[in-house]
Amino acid sequence: MTLEEKVAQLRGFWMRDLIENDEISIEKCRELIPDGIGHICQFASTNAYQADKLAKVISELQDYVKNETKSQIPIMFHEEIICGLAAREATVTPQMIGMACSFNPALVSQNAKNAAESIKNLGGYHVLSPMMDVITNANWARAEEGFGEDSYMVSVFSDAFISAVQENGVAATAKHYAGYGVSNQEEDFFINETLFPFEVAVTKSKVATVMPGYHKFRDVPASVSTELLTRSLREHLGFDGVIVSDYNAIRNAHTNHKYTKSHEEAALMAIKAGIDVDLPAGFNYAHFVELVKNGQLDESIIDASLERVLKFKEKYIPKNLSTKSNINLDEKKYRNDALKSAREAIVLLTNNGILPLQNKETNILVTGPNADSCYSLLGDYSWGGLAEFFRKLPIDRNDPKLYTLLGGLEATVNENFNIEFERGFNWTDEDEKIVATKDGDIQEQKANRTPLEQIPVTSFNSALEKAKHSDIIIVGVGETRYLCGEGSNRKGIDLPGNQENYINKLVETGKPVIVVVFGGRPMAISRLAKKCAAILYAWYPGEEGGNAIAEILLGKTNPTAKLAVTLPNSNQDVPVCLKDTNRPQMFPFGFGLSYTTFEYSNFSKLEQVSTSNTSFDIMFTLKNTSDIDGAEITQFYFNNKQNKKLLGFSKIVLKAGEEKNVTMRFYLDQFGRYENGEFIIKPNQYTLMIGASSIDIKYECSFDITGENIKKLKRDYFFSENI
C-alpha cells in the first residue's frame, strides 16, 4: 500500500460530502477519497434517507472503493444505537439511564440485538456505543446516556450490550476512556472504580473498539494522553483492538484545550499515544503524509495502527456485501421490545393510594409542557433528536409512531375516563438558557438551541380553570433535548423554569395531582413529593413511552423499576450518589415502588470466608404478600468501612401469594482491589446487606474474609450470580 492509502484507512469522512443531487457522486469520490477511506461517520443520523435508499447509497460507496481504488478495502460505516439505531423510522427505545432502572440486563441485550440487526440490514457493522461513564454528578449533561452511578451496575449493563451487539456480527465501542464526567482521578479510585466497567469490557466482553473522551486526564487531553491510552488501556488492561477518537477530540487538543502548539502536533501525539482512527473527518490525520515525508513521523507507527484497523475490518465486514430491500427498521417485534423496556424503565416514586386509577367515571386533565411533546420521549442520540437539534428537521410523531403521555392515555383508557388536555404553558416561555460546554463536540457548540415544536395556543389560566373542574390532574414535566444531553449543561437540577410553580398551582386546586417527570438527568423533586398524589419518573421512555405510562397509571402494568441514580433533594446536595451514605436523600439509589408488597425471610448465616475459596453463597426467601402479580428487584451491597457498594442484584418475578427461595453466589474477586499493578484479595471484615433499596435493608451481617493475601494479574470473576 502507498502511504496515502495507509493514511486513508486511519481517517473518517462525512457521507454528505460525497453526495450531489441526492445521490452518490463518483466524481466527488474520486476527488475526495481517491485512496478509499477508513470510516463513514454517522451514516444514518446525518441524513433523512429512508432505509432502502440508505442501503443503496452505502452499497454504491462500497462498489466505488472495490472498483475504483487500488487497495479495494471496504469502508466501515458506523452509527449510534444507545436508544435504538439513530436512523429515520427506526425503533426508539428508552434512553440508557432509564434502561438501567429496569435492573434487567436482558432487556438491554435484546434491544442491542435488534439495533445490530437493523444496522447490518443497512450495511453498517460498527456502533459507537455504549457509553460506560459512571455518573456521579446530576449536573453532567450526558447523564442520560449512561447506566447509572455505580460501577458494578454500569459494568453489568455494558457487558450485556456489548456481548449482544458483537455476537450479532457488529463491533461495539466502549466509551469514554476514562473518567469523562468524573472529577476524581486519584489512582486508587481511578483504577478500582472508574476503570472497572472498561476492565469488564476489555477482558470479559472482548469489546472491539474503545473511544477516549473529550476531557483532560491529569491535565492532559485524553486524546493525546500516553498515560491513559498506552499505559492504562493498552498495558494495564491489555486492550489490543482499535482506538477511535471522539468526534474532533484530537482537534480539540489544540483548539479548545490549547495543549498543543498546532494541529500537526496534536495528530503526532494522538497516534503515538494510541489512537488509530481520527473521527469524524480525519482532520488531524490528514497531515500524516506530510509529517512522514518531512521526517517528523515514522511510517512504522502508521503501520501499527493500520494493522489493527485492517484486522478489525476483516473480522466485522463480510466478504460478500449485498444490498437488502424492503427494510423495516421499526418491526413489530422491535416495537414490542421497546414497549416492554419502557414498562420496566419507568419508576414509581410516590403513591398515596391513588394508583392504579380506578375503573370508574373520572374526568382527567392532562397538562404540562411534556404532556404531549415528542421531546419528552427522545434521547439525545435518537434520529429525531439529532435531526432537529443539528439539522433543524422538526420531529415527526409518525416517523416512527411516537406515543406521548396524552397519546398513550387516549389510546389506552376506556369509556369510563374522560380525557381533557390543556398544555398550560410552553417551552418557549422558559427563561433558562443552556450554554454548550466548550470541551465537547464542535457541532454541539455551534448548534442552534431553539426548539421547533409546533404547539397550539395555550393558557396558564385556562389550564387552572379546567383543573378545578377535573377529578384528577396528570401533569407532564421535566426536560427536553435542549435542556440536557451532550453539550447542554444547566446551572441546577430543579425542574426547569416555571414548572414547579405550575405544579404548586395545580395542587392548590385541591384536586389530586399525578406528576410524570421526563428527562435525562436526576432532578430534584423532593419538595413536590409531599404535595402530589403520585410521582412517576419516566426518563426518555422512547416511542412507546406514552403507552407504557398509561398502562402503569391504569394498573394494566405493575411498575417494577428502581432508581439507578440518586435523586438529590436539592441543588445544594449535588453531587451525591450511592457512596455518600452519610447524606440521605428522599429518593436514593435502588428505590422504587410497586403495586405489590414483598416479604424477605429465612436468611442464611454467613460468618467466615477464606481467601482460598472461589465463592460463597447466601440464601433467603422472598414472598409476594399481595393479590397482584409482580417483580421485586433484590439488591446486595457490601461495606468495607469505606463506601457502600452494589455487589449484585436480581429481578425476581412472583405471582400473587407465591414465594421463592433465592440463592446468590458471590465471588472473592468482587472483594479484591488493584494495588501497585497487582490484583490483591486481602483478609478483611465486611458488612453484607440485602434489601429492596440502598436504604431499605432487610438483612445485614458482618463477616470475615480470612487467610493469606491472594495476588494475581487479573480478576477471573466479575459479577455475582443468581443460581
XYZ file of C-alpha atoms in Angstrom:
723
model
C 0.000 0.000 0.000
C 1.106 3.549 -0.637
C 1.488 5.951 2.263
C -1.620 7.794 1.059
C -3.651 4.568 1.076
C -2.464 3.732 4.578
C -3.374 7.148 5.945
C -6.820 6.979 4.323
C -7.640 3.920 6.446
C -6.932 5.904 9.620
C -9.425 8.632 8.792
C -13.186 9.069 8.827
C -15.321 11.023 6.398
C -18.809 12.532 6.146
C -21.071 10.827 3.617
C -22.837 14.112 2.903
C -19.648 15.445 1.284
C -19.835 12.671 -1.325
C -23.444 13.366 -2.328
C -24.647 15.569 -5.158
C -28.272 15.961 -6.230
C -29.245 13.496 -3.506
C -27.099 10.723 -4.999
C -23.559 9.459 -4.528
C -21.250 11.364 -6.859
C -18.465 9.209 -8.275
C -16.686 12.389 -9.307
C -16.675 13.623 -5.713
C -15.479 10.216 -4.514
C -12.591 10.342 -6.991
C -11.741 13.839 -5.843
C -12.157 13.491 -2.065
C -11.410 9.827 -1.280
C -9.241 8.660 -4.206
C -7.430 6.161 -1.987
C -10.536 4.891 -0.212
C -11.421 5.766 3.374
C -11.487 4.081 6.754
C -14.889 5.114 8.117
C -18.068 6.831 7.021
C -19.361 8.558 10.154
C -22.939 8.656 11.438
C -24.124 7.481 8.044
C -27.795 7.324 9.083
C -28.324 10.141 11.586
C -26.844 12.854 9.352
C -29.447 12.492 6.587
C -33.168 11.901 6.117
C -32.910 8.906 3.804
C -35.353 6.070 4.270
C -33.912 2.621 4.838
C -33.838 1.276 1.274
C -32.288 4.472 -0.087
C -29.705 4.435 2.681
C -28.757 0.823 1.941
C -28.429 1.673 -1.761
C -26.118 4.634 -1.073
C -23.928 2.510 1.208
C -23.722 -0.200 -1.443
C -22.697 2.327 -4.090
C -19.880 3.621 -1.895
C -18.637 0.081 -1.297
C -18.771 -0.535 -5.055
C -16.692 2.595 -5.600
C -13.826 1.504 -3.326
C -13.944 -2.028 -4.743
C -13.917 -0.976 -8.390
C -12.017 2.314 -8.420
C -9.394 2.208 -5.677
C -6.190 0.239 -5.792
C -6.437 -1.139 -2.256
C -10.136 -2.141 -2.627
C -10.512 -2.052 1.184
C -14.192 -1.804 2.182
C -15.422 1.156 4.196
C -16.587 0.737 7.798
C -19.912 2.512 8.287
C -20.700 3.382 11.900
C -23.634 4.829 13.847
C -25.069 5.323 17.348
C -27.504 2.855 18.952
C -27.820 3.838 22.628
C -31.609 4.227 22.317
C -32.083 2.239 19.140
C -30.411 2.781 15.787
C -30.153 6.508 15.043
C -31.792 6.196 11.630
C -35.002 7.598 10.204
C -38.067 5.459 11.031
C -36.013 3.219 13.328
C -37.340 1.977 16.673
C -36.634 4.339 19.582
C -36.101 2.549 22.888
C -35.795 4.169 26.334
C -32.604 6.098 26.977
C -29.882 4.161 28.815
C -30.432 5.794 32.208
C -33.998 4.500 32.140
C -32.918 1.061 30.986
C -30.601 0.835 33.982
C -33.620 1.455 36.231
C -35.135 -1.750 34.864
C -32.352 -3.723 36.597
C -32.904 -6.106 33.688
C -29.771 -6.516 31.515
C -31.637 -8.983 29.291
C -33.781 -6.100 28.002
C -30.692 -4.080 27.084
C -29.294 -7.158 25.388
C -32.452 -7.650 23.330
C -32.644 -4.008 22.262
C -28.958 -4.047 21.311
C -29.535 -7.201 19.257
C -32.442 -5.529 17.445
C -30.339 -2.454 16.679
C -27.471 -4.644 15.456
C -29.831 -6.413 13.073
C -31.074 -3.059 11.773
C -27.647 -1.563 11.162
C -26.477 -4.723 9.384
C -29.500 -4.613 7.095
C -28.369 -1.149 6.015
C -24.732 -2.147 5.562
C -23.171 -0.878 8.801
C -21.043 -3.036 11.077
C -19.768 -0.711 13.797
C -21.554 1.213 16.562
C -20.154 3.973 18.766
C -21.973 2.589 21.804
C -22.329 2.003 24.729
C -21.392 4.918 26.957
C -19.801 3.425 30.071
C -19.039 6.506 32.144
C -20.078 6.184 35.794
C -22.481 9.048 36.502
C -21.857 10.595 39.914
C -22.980 14.178 39.229
C -26.559 15.044 38.243
C -25.358 18.276 36.652
C -23.459 16.407 33.958
C -25.226 16.932 30.636
C -24.642 13.389 29.364
C -26.042 11.573 32.400
C -28.896 10.244 30.245
C -26.561 8.222 28.037
C -25.137 6.048 30.808
C -26.164 3.185 33.067
C -26.140 4.952 36.410
C -23.926 5.930 39.298
C -22.479 2.579 40.435
C -19.571 0.981 38.598
C -20.948 -2.540 39.121
C -24.296 -1.562 37.581
C -22.584 0.125 34.619
C -20.411 -2.942 34.078
C -23.262 -5.457 34.071
C -25.360 -3.485 31.596
C -22.415 -2.600 29.359
C -21.393 -6.247 29.187
C -24.933 -7.228 28.184
C -24.974 -4.543 25.489
C -21.532 -5.253 24.025
C -21.976 -9.024 24.043
C -25.342 -8.835 22.250
C -24.042 -6.458 19.567
C -20.855 -8.385 18.846
C -22.489 -11.803 18.941
C -24.633 -10.470 16.108
C -21.644 -9.507 13.975
C -21.407 -5.794 14.772
C -18.454 -4.150 16.523
C -19.188 -2.186 19.712
C -17.292 0.752 21.202
C -16.541 1.225 24.900
C -16.624 4.948 25.647
C -15.401 7.261 27.032
C -11.999 6.179 28.218
C -11.757 7.041 31.039
C -13.120 9.321 33.732
C -15.168 11.585 31.467
C -17.728 13.327 33.672
C -15.945 12.292 36.897
C -13.668 14.687 38.760
C -11.896 12.095 40.945
C -8.730 10.967 39.145
C -6.826 9.736 42.200
C -5.000 6.497 41.441
C -6.950 4.143 43.720
C -10.381 5.467 42.713
C -9.464 5.583 39.035
C -8.156 2.028 38.838
C -10.741 0.349 41.052
C -13.881 2.350 40.278
C -13.610 4.338 37.054
C -11.805 1.588 35.143
C -13.899 -1.346 36.344
C -16.503 -1.142 33.528
C -13.710 -0.914 30.948
C -11.876 -3.825 32.531
C -15.059 -5.854 32.101
C -15.479 -4.630 28.513
C -11.916 -5.490 27.513
C -11.432 -8.698 29.492
C -14.895 -10.279 29.572
C -16.901 -8.694 26.739
C -13.915 -8.528 24.332
C -15.030 -5.139 23.026
C -13.751 -4.361 19.525
C -13.029 -0.629 19.848
C -12.505 1.943 22.572
C -13.071 5.726 22.399
C -11.387 8.282 24.687
C -13.394 11.241 25.955
C -13.232 14.998 25.460
C -11.942 15.537 28.978
C -8.491 16.018 30.421
C -6.855 13.239 32.381
C -4.457 14.665 34.942
C -4.161 17.895 32.965
C -3.569 16.179 29.604
C -6.344 15.903 26.970
C -7.462 12.262 26.904
C -6.984 12.026 23.142
C -3.235 12.668 23.423
C -2.564 11.057 26.821
C 0.079 8.324 26.723
C -0.585 7.593 30.386
C -4.266 6.986 29.679
C -4.200 5.221 26.310
C -0.866 3.388 26.364
C -0.029 2.651 29.978
C -3.590 2.286 31.250
C -5.629 0.927 28.314
C -3.026 -0.963 26.300
C -0.673 -2.138 29.054
C -2.769 -2.355 32.238
C -5.990 -3.646 30.661
C -4.292 -5.398 27.751
C -6.502 -3.920 25.038
C -5.163 -4.792 21.566
C -8.090 -3.584 19.456
C -8.770 -0.325 17.645
C -8.876 3.010 19.473
C -11.046 5.591 17.705
C -11.183 9.277 18.568
C -14.325 11.011 19.702
C -15.518 13.458 17.080
C -12.931 16.249 16.726
C -11.368 15.314 20.075
C -7.845 15.305 18.609
C -8.539 18.689 17.056
C -9.764 19.943 20.447
C -6.347 19.231 21.989
C -5.187 22.322 20.103
C -8.298 24.449 19.566
C -10.090 24.035 22.920
C -7.573 22.707 25.420
C -4.680 24.786 23.962
C -2.426 21.876 24.922
C -0.564 21.528 21.620
C 1.108 24.211 19.516
C -0.546 23.042 16.291
C -2.954 20.540 14.777
C 0.034 18.638 13.414
C 1.446 18.252 16.923
C -1.964 17.056 18.162
C -2.005 14.420 15.411
C 1.511 13.217 16.299
C 0.711 12.994 19.999
C -2.594 11.201 19.392
C -1.243 8.389 17.228
C 1.801 7.946 19.461
C -0.498 7.749 22.491
C -2.562 5.062 20.769
C -5.479 6.490 18.737
C -5.724 4.543 15.478
C -8.574 6.382 13.729
C -9.296 10.120 13.603
C -13.045 10.792 13.529
C -15.223 12.196 12.080
C -13.407 13.611 9.036
C -9.769 12.826 9.737
C -8.851 16.495 10.022
C -5.664 15.952 12.035
C -4.502 12.685 10.496
C -4.710 14.280 7.039
C -1.297 15.781 7.945
C 0.380 12.357 8.206
C 1.631 12.111 4.622
C 3.445 15.408 5.014
C 4.713 14.545 8.501
C 6.192 11.244 7.323
C 7.841 12.860 4.311
C 9.483 15.577 6.401
C 10.734 13.072 8.976
C 8.526 14.025 11.910
C 6.610 10.718 11.953
C 7.978 7.218 11.416
C 5.846 5.253 8.950
C 6.089 2.191 11.213
C 3.764 3.938 13.708
C 1.172 4.302 10.948
C 1.699 0.649 10.018
C 0.942 -0.488 13.582
C -2.390 1.340 13.603
C -3.146 0.178 10.068
C -2.650 -3.460 11.065
C -5.206 -3.132 13.863
C -7.668 -1.358 11.550
C -7.391 -3.978 8.803
C -7.817 -6.876 11.252
C -10.875 -5.108 12.644
C -12.414 -4.681 9.195
C -11.618 -8.230 8.178
C -13.386 -9.557 11.259
C -16.557 -7.489 11.010
C -17.158 -6.556 7.361
C -18.492 -9.541 5.369
C -16.526 -10.535 2.289
C -19.650 -10.691 0.158
C -21.558 -7.482 0.724
C -25.111 -7.467 -0.580
C -27.877 -4.859 -0.700
C -31.177 -5.561 1.032
C -34.543 -4.061 0.112
C -37.906 -3.593 1.798
C -36.075 -2.915 5.040
C -38.268 -2.255 8.079
C -36.358 -0.546 10.892
C -39.387 -0.489 13.203
C -40.603 -4.067 13.014
C -43.423 -5.151 15.269
C -41.080 -7.241 17.412
C -38.802 -4.209 17.856
C -41.761 -2.070 18.978
C -42.894 -4.802 21.353
C -39.441 -4.858 22.918
C -39.470 -1.049 23.138
C -42.817 -1.195 24.956
C -41.621 -3.895 27.341
C -38.494 -1.840 28.017
C -40.487 1.314 28.758
C -42.757 -0.594 31.150
C -39.714 -1.723 33.141
C -37.813 1.588 32.943
C -40.452 3.888 34.490
C -40.032 4.340 38.253
C -42.995 4.868 40.577
C -41.608 7.151 43.288
C -44.655 8.097 45.367
C -48.232 6.883 45.562
C -50.755 7.886 48.220
C -53.068 5.104 47.034
C -54.466 6.914 44.004
C -52.715 4.492 41.640
C -53.704 2.440 39.872
C -56.584 4.632 38.718
C -59.948 3.071 39.438
C -62.159 1.958 36.576
C -64.994 4.436 37.152
C -66.247 7.647 35.608
C -63.395 10.082 36.040
C -62.575 13.432 34.439
C -58.837 13.651 33.890
C -56.992 16.826 32.929
C -53.714 16.089 31.171
C -51.454 19.142 31.233
C -47.877 20.381 31.324
C -45.191 21.146 28.706
C -44.180 17.472 28.388
C -47.696 16.014 28.395
C -47.992 15.898 24.618
C -44.468 16.724 23.489
C -42.375 14.339 21.432
C -39.358 15.913 23.127
C -40.405 14.049 26.258
C -39.745 10.692 24.575
C -36.460 11.042 22.701
C -32.913 10.756 23.977
C -30.195 12.955 22.527
C -28.919 10.208 20.196
C -32.251 9.237 18.683
C -32.647 10.096 14.990
C -35.433 12.569 15.699
C -33.462 14.295 18.428
C -30.311 14.562 16.315
C -32.162 15.639 13.164
C -33.911 18.524 14.863
C -31.073 19.642 17.096
C -28.408 19.742 14.392
C -30.272 19.986 11.077
C -33.499 21.698 12.151
C -35.809 18.982 10.829
C -38.959 19.126 13.024
C -39.770 15.902 14.849
C -42.498 13.915 13.104
C -44.572 11.942 15.622
C -45.383 9.409 12.906
C -41.734 8.728 11.895
C -41.709 6.337 13.724
C -45.051 6.452 15.545
C -44.462 8.224 18.861
C -46.854 7.870 21.798
C -46.737 10.793 24.225
C -48.307 10.748 27.679
C -51.523 12.173 26.237
C -51.412 9.874 23.228
C -50.872 6.824 25.391
C -53.765 7.691 27.682
C -56.097 8.342 24.754
C -55.122 5.002 23.201
C -55.444 3.039 26.446
C -58.333 4.371 28.550
C -61.885 3.089 28.246
C -65.175 4.945 28.143
C -65.195 5.412 31.926
C -62.452 8.020 31.665
C -62.927 11.440 30.117
C -59.607 12.949 28.957
C -59.173 16.694 28.506
C -55.906 18.357 27.516
C -54.556 21.847 28.090
C -50.795 22.305 27.923
C -50.733 25.243 30.341
C -47.518 26.890 29.203
C -44.895 26.464 26.515
C -41.249 25.580 26.429
C -40.558 28.904 24.766
C -41.778 30.601 27.942
C -38.787 29.242 29.824
C -36.131 31.766 30.745
C -33.464 29.171 31.466
C -30.613 29.407 28.981
C -28.376 26.481 28.123
C -24.791 27.065 27.092
C -22.809 24.442 25.218
C -19.821 23.015 27.050
C -16.544 24.105 25.478
C -14.758 20.756 25.751
C -17.249 18.800 23.657
C -18.042 18.205 20.019
C -17.602 21.291 17.810
C -21.035 20.570 16.312
C -22.603 20.854 19.763
C -21.022 24.233 20.403
C -22.368 25.649 17.144
C -25.862 24.149 17.389
C -28.874 26.455 17.312
C -30.630 25.796 20.611
C -34.126 26.866 19.637
C -36.880 24.206 19.764
C -39.011 23.870 16.624
C -42.012 22.280 18.308
C -45.319 23.404 16.789
C -47.820 23.749 19.624
C -51.375 25.047 19.847
C -52.211 28.279 21.613
C -52.338 27.521 25.315
C -53.209 29.348 28.516
C -51.926 29.004 32.064
C -55.198 30.385 33.430
C -57.329 28.187 31.183
C -55.483 25.108 32.408
C -56.018 26.093 36.040
C -59.720 26.643 35.389
C -60.047 23.217 33.768
C -58.122 21.724 36.682
C -60.781 22.971 39.099
C -63.451 21.036 37.213
C -61.491 17.811 36.864
C -61.337 14.824 39.212
C -57.652 14.051 38.664
C -54.791 16.072 37.186
C -51.907 14.377 35.371
C -49.063 16.775 34.614
C -46.098 16.021 32.359
C -42.963 17.998 33.209
C -39.188 17.765 33.019
C -36.517 18.334 30.417
C -36.026 18.186 26.653
C -33.014 17.709 24.383
C -32.500 21.460 24.634
C -32.095 21.217 28.406
C -29.889 18.133 28.692
C -27.889 15.782 26.525
C -24.396 16.142 25.107
C -23.118 19.673 25.447
C -26.140 21.030 27.345
C -25.245 21.840 30.921
C -27.641 23.577 33.300
C -26.994 25.710 36.367
C -29.078 23.434 38.557
C -31.177 20.296 38.602
C -34.571 21.638 39.668
C -37.482 21.255 37.271
C -36.713 23.846 34.581
C -38.259 27.289 34.516
C -41.784 27.723 35.849
C -42.700 24.044 36.157
C -42.587 23.599 39.919
C -44.657 26.741 40.422
C -47.191 25.409 37.915
C -47.497 22.126 39.801
C -47.969 24.036 43.065
C -50.824 25.994 41.470
C -52.442 22.747 40.354
C -52.103 21.311 43.869
C -53.809 24.410 45.274
C -56.985 23.455 43.378
C -57.421 20.658 45.906
C -57.556 18.004 43.201
C -55.117 15.072 43.314
C -52.100 15.740 41.117
C -50.101 12.937 39.488
C -46.726 14.093 38.190
C -44.869 12.350 35.354
C -41.255 13.532 35.072
C -39.416 13.189 31.774
C -35.767 13.948 31.158
C -32.213 12.748 31.052
C -30.725 13.650 34.406
C -31.719 13.092 38.051
C -33.742 16.168 39.047
C -34.635 17.485 42.497
C -38.338 16.802 43.061
C -38.432 16.093 46.800
C -40.311 19.327 47.546
C -43.185 18.114 45.371
C -43.299 14.619 46.797
C -45.285 15.577 49.900
C -47.805 17.608 47.914
C -48.632 15.347 44.979
C -50.743 12.206 44.943
C -48.188 10.247 42.928
C -44.937 10.779 41.007
C -43.550 8.685 38.164
C -40.068 9.197 36.736
C -40.245 8.251 33.064
C -36.815 9.453 31.812
C -36.872 9.450 27.987
C -39.063 6.349 27.526
C -38.871 6.021 23.727
C -41.543 5.629 21.065
C -43.855 3.502 23.230
C -43.350 5.603 26.355
C -46.867 7.061 26.480
C -48.453 3.629 26.217
C -46.249 2.244 28.983
C -47.043 5.181 31.294
C -50.770 4.813 30.634
C -50.607 1.081 31.401
C -48.920 1.808 34.742
C -51.367 4.571 35.654
C -54.318 2.317 34.869
C -52.905 -0.784 36.550
C -52.517 -2.796 33.356
C -48.801 -2.958 34.122
C -47.367 -3.279 37.614
C -44.329 -0.965 37.939
C -41.073 -2.718 38.834
C -38.285 -0.196 38.108
C -35.935 1.185 40.734
C -33.537 4.098 40.589
C -30.091 3.524 39.086
C -29.144 7.025 40.274
C -29.836 9.056 43.395
C -32.340 11.895 43.002
C -30.829 14.782 45.014
C -33.074 16.588 47.470
C -31.832 19.959 46.235
C -29.219 21.709 44.137
C -27.110 22.050 47.259
C -26.833 18.264 47.563
C -25.179 17.849 44.152
C -23.088 15.820 43.649
C -24.495 12.964 45.690
C -24.638 9.259 44.903
C -24.678 5.781 46.416
C -21.308 6.097 48.120
C -22.480 9.142 50.098
C -24.237 7.112 52.781
C -23.940 9.938 55.324
C -26.164 12.253 53.230
C -29.571 10.560 52.992
C -31.834 11.573 50.101
C -35.581 11.094 49.746
C -35.129 9.009 46.594
C -31.900 7.005 46.968
C -30.243 4.530 44.645
C -32.313 1.370 44.264
C -35.590 2.959 45.358
C -38.871 2.330 43.553
C -42.459 1.392 44.407
C -44.775 -1.303 43.123
C -48.453 -2.196 43.435
C -47.192 -5.400 45.022
C -45.758 -5.983 48.507
C -42.925 -8.395 49.274
C -41.596 -10.117 52.359
C -37.973 -11.192 52.928
C -37.246 -14.024 55.382
C -35.145 -17.104 56.236
C -31.739 -15.537 55.648
C -28.826 -17.954 55.786
C -25.971 -17.186 58.147
C -22.581 -16.076 56.902
C -19.784 -15.844 59.406
C -16.445 -16.561 57.760
C -14.997 -16.968 54.272
C -11.416 -17.819 53.335
C -9.302 -16.281 50.590
C -8.742 -19.853 49.432
C -12.418 -20.035 48.457
C -13.518 -19.032 44.973
C -17.025 -18.052 46.033
C -19.674 -18.209 48.726
C -23.486 -18.325 48.673
C -26.209 -16.639 50.648
C -29.868 -17.672 50.626
C -33.210 -16.211 51.659
C -36.920 -16.497 50.907
C -38.880 -13.866 49.002
C -42.687 -13.846 49.096
C -45.299 -11.851 47.211
C -47.664 -10.927 50.032
C -50.284 -9.223 47.846
C -53.002 -10.360 45.450
C -51.218 -8.806 42.444
C -48.502 -10.458 40.347
C -45.268 -8.511 40.499
C -41.483 -8.473 40.408
C -39.046 -7.443 43.110
C -35.520 -6.203 42.477
C -33.483 -7.580 45.346
C -30.210 -5.745 45.890
C -26.983 -6.779 47.543
C -24.480 -4.322 48.983
C -21.275 -4.520 50.927
C -19.405 -2.055 53.073
C -15.732 -2.407 53.911
C -15.649 0.638 56.212
C -15.140 2.859 53.170
C -18.230 3.150 50.969
C -21.431 1.241 50.381
C -21.184 -0.522 47.021
C -23.516 -2.611 44.930
C -22.444 -6.240 44.967
C -25.234 -7.688 42.846
C -28.948 -7.665 42.089
C -31.671 -9.992 40.939
C -35.108 -9.371 39.491
C -37.500 -11.993 40.886
C -40.950 -12.427 39.295
C -43.617 -13.731 41.674
C -47.298 -14.420 41.177
C -49.761 -13.283 43.841
C -49.015 -15.171 47.060
C -46.041 -17.015 45.560
C -42.734 -17.411 47.348
C -39.306 -18.442 46.101
C -36.004 -19.354 47.642
C -33.285 -17.055 46.310
C -29.613 -18.067 46.236
C -26.932 -15.564 45.268
C -23.340 -16.562 44.641
C -20.607 -14.011 45.268
C -17.011 -14.372 44.127
C -13.966 -13.455 46.174
C -12.698 -11.470 43.193
C -15.507 -8.997 43.853
C -13.760 -8.029 47.095
C -10.309 -7.592 45.557
C -8.569 -4.383 44.503
C -5.629 -3.318 42.393
C -2.590 -2.106 44.292
C 0.726 -1.226 42.652
C -0.146 -3.064 39.474
C -1.293 -6.243 41.223
C -4.794 -7.507 41.887
C -4.990 -8.477 45.571
C -7.656 -10.164 47.681
C -6.920 -9.399 51.327
C -8.329 -10.707 54.586
C -10.738 -8.128 55.945
C -14.048 -7.629 57.693
C -17.078 -6.752 55.592
C -20.733 -5.976 56.071
C -23.127 -7.631 53.628
C -26.578 -6.117 53.177
C -29.666 -7.439 51.387
C -32.505 -5.061 50.683
C -35.193 -3.537 48.496
C -33.086 -0.390 48.037
C -29.788 1.027 49.255
C -31.518 2.245 52.442
C -34.337 -0.306 52.783
C -32.120 -3.073 54.128
C -33.889 -6.270 55.144
C -30.854 -8.188 56.397
C -27.355 -7.235 57.424
C -24.457 -9.332 58.624
C -20.770 -8.853 59.286
C -18.336 -11.498 58.142
C -14.597 -12.009 57.882
C -12.556 -12.982 54.879
C -9.650 -14.882 56.428
C -6.452 -16.467 55.109
C -3.442 -15.197 53.169
C -3.297 -12.424 50.602
C -4.127 -13.714 47.129
C -2.279 -11.955 44.301
C -2.925 -12.330 40.576
C -2.714 -10.296 37.385
C -6.444 -10.014 36.670
C -9.858 -10.904 38.022
C -11.312 -14.213 36.922
C -14.857 -13.325 38.011
C -16.649 -10.003 37.770
C -20.304 -10.458 38.751
C -22.401 -12.281 41.318
C -24.896 -14.873 40.078
C -28.439 -15.865 40.929
C -28.239 -19.673 40.992
